XYZ file of C-alpha atoms in Angstrom:
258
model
C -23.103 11.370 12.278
C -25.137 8.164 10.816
C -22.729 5.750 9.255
C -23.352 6.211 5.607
C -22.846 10.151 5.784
C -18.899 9.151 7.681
C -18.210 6.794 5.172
C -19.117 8.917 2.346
C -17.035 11.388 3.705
C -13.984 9.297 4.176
C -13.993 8.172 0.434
C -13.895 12.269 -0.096
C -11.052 12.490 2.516
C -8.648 9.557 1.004
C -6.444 9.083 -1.564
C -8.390 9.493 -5.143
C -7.197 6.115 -6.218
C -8.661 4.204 -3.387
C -11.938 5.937 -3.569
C -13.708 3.250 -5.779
C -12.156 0.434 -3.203
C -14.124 1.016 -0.104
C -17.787 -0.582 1.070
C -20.392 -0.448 -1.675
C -22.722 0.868 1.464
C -25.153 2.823 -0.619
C -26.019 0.060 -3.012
C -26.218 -2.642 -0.289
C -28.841 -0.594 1.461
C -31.056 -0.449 -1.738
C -30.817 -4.024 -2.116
C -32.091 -4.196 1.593
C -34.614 -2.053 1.198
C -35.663 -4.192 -2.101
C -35.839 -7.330 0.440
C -37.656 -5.872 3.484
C -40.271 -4.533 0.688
C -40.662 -8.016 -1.155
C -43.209 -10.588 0.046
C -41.957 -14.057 1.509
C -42.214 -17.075 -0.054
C -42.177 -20.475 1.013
C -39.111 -22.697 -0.614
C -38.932 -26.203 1.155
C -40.289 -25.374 4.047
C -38.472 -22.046 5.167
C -39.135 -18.526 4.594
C -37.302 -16.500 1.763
C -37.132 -13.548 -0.191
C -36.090 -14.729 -3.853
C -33.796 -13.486 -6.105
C -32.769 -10.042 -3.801
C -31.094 -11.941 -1.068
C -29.158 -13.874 -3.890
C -27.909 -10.414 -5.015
C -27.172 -8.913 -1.762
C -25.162 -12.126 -0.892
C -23.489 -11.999 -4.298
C -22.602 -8.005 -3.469
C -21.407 -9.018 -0.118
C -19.036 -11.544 -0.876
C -17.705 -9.353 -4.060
C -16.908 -6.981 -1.609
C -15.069 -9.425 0.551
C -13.302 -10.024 -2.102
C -12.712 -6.316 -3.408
C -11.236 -5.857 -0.128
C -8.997 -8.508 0.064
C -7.206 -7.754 -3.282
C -6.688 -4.062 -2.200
C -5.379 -4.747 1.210
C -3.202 -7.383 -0.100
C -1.506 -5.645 -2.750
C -1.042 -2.656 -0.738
C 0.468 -4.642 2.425
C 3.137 -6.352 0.410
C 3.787 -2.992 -1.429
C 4.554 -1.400 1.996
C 6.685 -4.777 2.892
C 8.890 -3.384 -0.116
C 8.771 0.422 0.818
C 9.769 -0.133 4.437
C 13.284 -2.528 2.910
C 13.560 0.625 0.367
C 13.839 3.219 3.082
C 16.077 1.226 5.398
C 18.410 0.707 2.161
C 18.268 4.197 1.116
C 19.219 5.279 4.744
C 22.130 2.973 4.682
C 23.708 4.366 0.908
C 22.981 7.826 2.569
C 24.779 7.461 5.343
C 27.749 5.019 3.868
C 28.482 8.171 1.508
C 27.778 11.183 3.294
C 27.806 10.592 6.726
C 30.056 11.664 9.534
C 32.036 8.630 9.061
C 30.944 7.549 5.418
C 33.336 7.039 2.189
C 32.546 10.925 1.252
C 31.425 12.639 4.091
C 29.160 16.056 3.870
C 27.423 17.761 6.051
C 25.053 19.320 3.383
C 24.809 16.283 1.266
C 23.666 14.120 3.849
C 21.248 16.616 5.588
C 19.520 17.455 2.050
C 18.988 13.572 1.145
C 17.938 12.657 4.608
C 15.253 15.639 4.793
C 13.640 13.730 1.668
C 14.256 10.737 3.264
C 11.944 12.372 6.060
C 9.339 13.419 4.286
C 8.857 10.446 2.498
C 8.776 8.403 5.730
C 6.187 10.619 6.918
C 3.966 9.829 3.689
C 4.675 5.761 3.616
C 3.547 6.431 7.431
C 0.741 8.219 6.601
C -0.306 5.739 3.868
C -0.236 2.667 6.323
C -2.758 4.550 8.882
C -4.604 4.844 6.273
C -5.259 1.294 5.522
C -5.443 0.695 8.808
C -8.464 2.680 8.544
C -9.664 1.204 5.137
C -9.419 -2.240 7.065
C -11.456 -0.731 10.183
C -14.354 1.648 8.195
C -15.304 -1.151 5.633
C -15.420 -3.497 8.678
C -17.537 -1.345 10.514
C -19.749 -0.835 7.700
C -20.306 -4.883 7.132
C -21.083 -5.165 10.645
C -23.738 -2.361 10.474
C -25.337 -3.703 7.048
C -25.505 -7.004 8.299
C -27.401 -6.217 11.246
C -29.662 -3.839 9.321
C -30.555 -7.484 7.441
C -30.958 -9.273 10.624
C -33.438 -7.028 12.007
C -35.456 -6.463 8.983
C -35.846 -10.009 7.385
C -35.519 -11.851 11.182
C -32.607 -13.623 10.135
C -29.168 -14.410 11.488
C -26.748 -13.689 9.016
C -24.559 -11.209 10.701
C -23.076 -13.971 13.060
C -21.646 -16.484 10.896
C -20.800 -13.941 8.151
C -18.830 -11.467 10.481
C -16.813 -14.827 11.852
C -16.133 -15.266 8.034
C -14.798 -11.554 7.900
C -12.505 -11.855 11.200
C -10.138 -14.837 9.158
C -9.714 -12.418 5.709
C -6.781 -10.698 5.115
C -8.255 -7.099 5.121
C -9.364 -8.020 8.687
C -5.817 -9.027 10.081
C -3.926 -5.302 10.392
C -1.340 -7.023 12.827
C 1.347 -6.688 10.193
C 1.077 -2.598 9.045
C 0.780 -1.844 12.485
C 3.910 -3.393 13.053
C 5.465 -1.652 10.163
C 3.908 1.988 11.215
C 5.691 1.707 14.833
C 8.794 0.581 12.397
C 8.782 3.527 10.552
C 8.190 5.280 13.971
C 11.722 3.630 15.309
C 13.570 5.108 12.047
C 12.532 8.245 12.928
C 13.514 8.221 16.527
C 17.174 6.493 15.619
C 17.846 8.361 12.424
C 16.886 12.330 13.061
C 17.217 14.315 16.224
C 15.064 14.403 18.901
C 14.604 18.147 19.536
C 14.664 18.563 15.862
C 11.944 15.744 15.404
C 9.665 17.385 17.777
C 9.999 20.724 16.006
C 9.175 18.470 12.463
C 6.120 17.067 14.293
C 4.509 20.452 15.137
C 5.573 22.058 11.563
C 3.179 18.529 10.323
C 0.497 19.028 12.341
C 0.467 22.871 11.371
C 0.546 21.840 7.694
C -1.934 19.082 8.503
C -4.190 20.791 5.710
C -1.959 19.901 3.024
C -0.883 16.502 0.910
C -1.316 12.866 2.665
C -1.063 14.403 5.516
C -4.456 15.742 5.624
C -5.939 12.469 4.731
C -3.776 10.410 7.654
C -5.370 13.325 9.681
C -8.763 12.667 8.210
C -8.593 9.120 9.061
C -7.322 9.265 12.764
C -9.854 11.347 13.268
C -12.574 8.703 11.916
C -10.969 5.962 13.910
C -11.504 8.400 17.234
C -15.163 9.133 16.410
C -16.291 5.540 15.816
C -14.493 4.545 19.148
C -16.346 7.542 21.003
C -18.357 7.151 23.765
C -18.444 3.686 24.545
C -15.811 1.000 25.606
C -17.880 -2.224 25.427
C -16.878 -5.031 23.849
C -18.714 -7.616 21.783
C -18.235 -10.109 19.088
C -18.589 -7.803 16.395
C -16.024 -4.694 17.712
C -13.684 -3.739 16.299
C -9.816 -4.156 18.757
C -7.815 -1.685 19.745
C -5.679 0.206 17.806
C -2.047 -0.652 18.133
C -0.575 2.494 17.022
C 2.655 3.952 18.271
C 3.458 7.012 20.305
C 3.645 9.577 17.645
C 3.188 13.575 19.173
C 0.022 13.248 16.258
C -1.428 9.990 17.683
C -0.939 11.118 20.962
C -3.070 13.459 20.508
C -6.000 11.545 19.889
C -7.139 8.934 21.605
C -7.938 5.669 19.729
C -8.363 3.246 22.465
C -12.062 1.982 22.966
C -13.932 -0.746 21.431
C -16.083 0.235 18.263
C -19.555 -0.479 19.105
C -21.800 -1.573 16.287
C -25.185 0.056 17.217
């Protein structure tokens, strides 16, 4: 599947208010196409292409920016979730558990089953960004190329060095946060019960954020298919935890930018 056709359908596949915050592929490739079609012109004694490569920069580094405000405010958003789950596990357990000020077996097995499920969406959520981070970086590194070859310059270099230092780039932290979340689930709910949760997910997978964490695993294992070279502009490793879902696709090669 060609690039623009995936990305298109992972704006379909994610959350509706996120849609409008991914690579502005489309329009960046009709500037392109306005700048391979334009005739050169001298300025100072080097070749350019006038106003059209002052847009497409201008586009580019708005979407640098676009990026950077999303992924932010999401990241720090999760930073709060993940406290909010650990402190909602506590009051659970301090009041209804086995050893808590009011103990009940019901109680606590009702509030912690919520507690579940909405670990398994703040989960889902993260991979999801970890996708955002990896798609729109993909899709730089393929428009930037698609510049290089058809005006002869060397843009993509410097500019995807640029992209490597921002903060939608750096997906160190939410990884850390999704094999958190992982951890809870291991030390808070039953294994053989846990397993028998993971299944009834995957078996569900066509429903809520589920589907879209789904979605996106899925589009992180296609762009890593086929190839495990490495070079400047691929994408690392995933650094996802051992979840029975994420186990069961493999997300380990390089994505090559071809």
């Amino acid at each position: 599947m060609k690039f623009g056709k995936r990305l298109k359908q992972q704006i379909q596949d994610s959350l509706p208010e996120w849609r409008d915050k991914f690579l502005s592929y489309k329009e960046l490739k009709k500037l392109l196409r306005l700048i391979s079609a334009a005739p050169k012109i001298l300025l100072n004694g080097s070749i350019g292409y006038g106003k059209d490569v002052a847009e497409f920069m201008y586009l580019l580094n708005n979407e640098i920016e676009k990026f950077n405000g999303f992924f932010v405010e999401k990241e720090e958003d999760f930073i709060i979730r993940h406290k909010e789950v650990q402190q909602r596990i506590k009051r659970v357990v301090d009041l209804w558990g086995p050893n808590g000020s009011e103990p009940s077996e019901v109680d606590y097995k009702e509030e912690m089953e919520k507690i579940r499920k909405a670990i398994v969406d703040f989960h889902g959520e993260m991979v999801l960004l970890v996708n955002y981070s990896n798609i729109n970086y993909t899709g730089l590194a393929k428009i930037l190329k698609k510049y290089d070859k058809r005006t002869g310059g060397l843009l993509r270099l410097p500019f995807i060095q640029k992209v490597l230092e921002q903060p939608f780039f750096t997906t160190d932290l939410i990884s850390k946060l999704v094999k958190e979340c992982e951890s809870i689930i291991d030390s808070v709910f039953p294994a053989e019960e846990e397993a028998e949760r993971a299944k009834e997910d995957i078996i569900v997978a066509g429903e809520g954020i589920f589907k879209n964490t789904v979605a996106a695993l899925l589009t992180m294992q296609e762009m890593r298919k086929g190839s495990s070279t490495q070079s400047p502009f691929s994408l690392p490793p995933l650094n996802l935890p051992d979840s029975d879902l994420i186990q069961s696709i493999q997300l380990n090669a390089a994505v090559p930018i071809i």
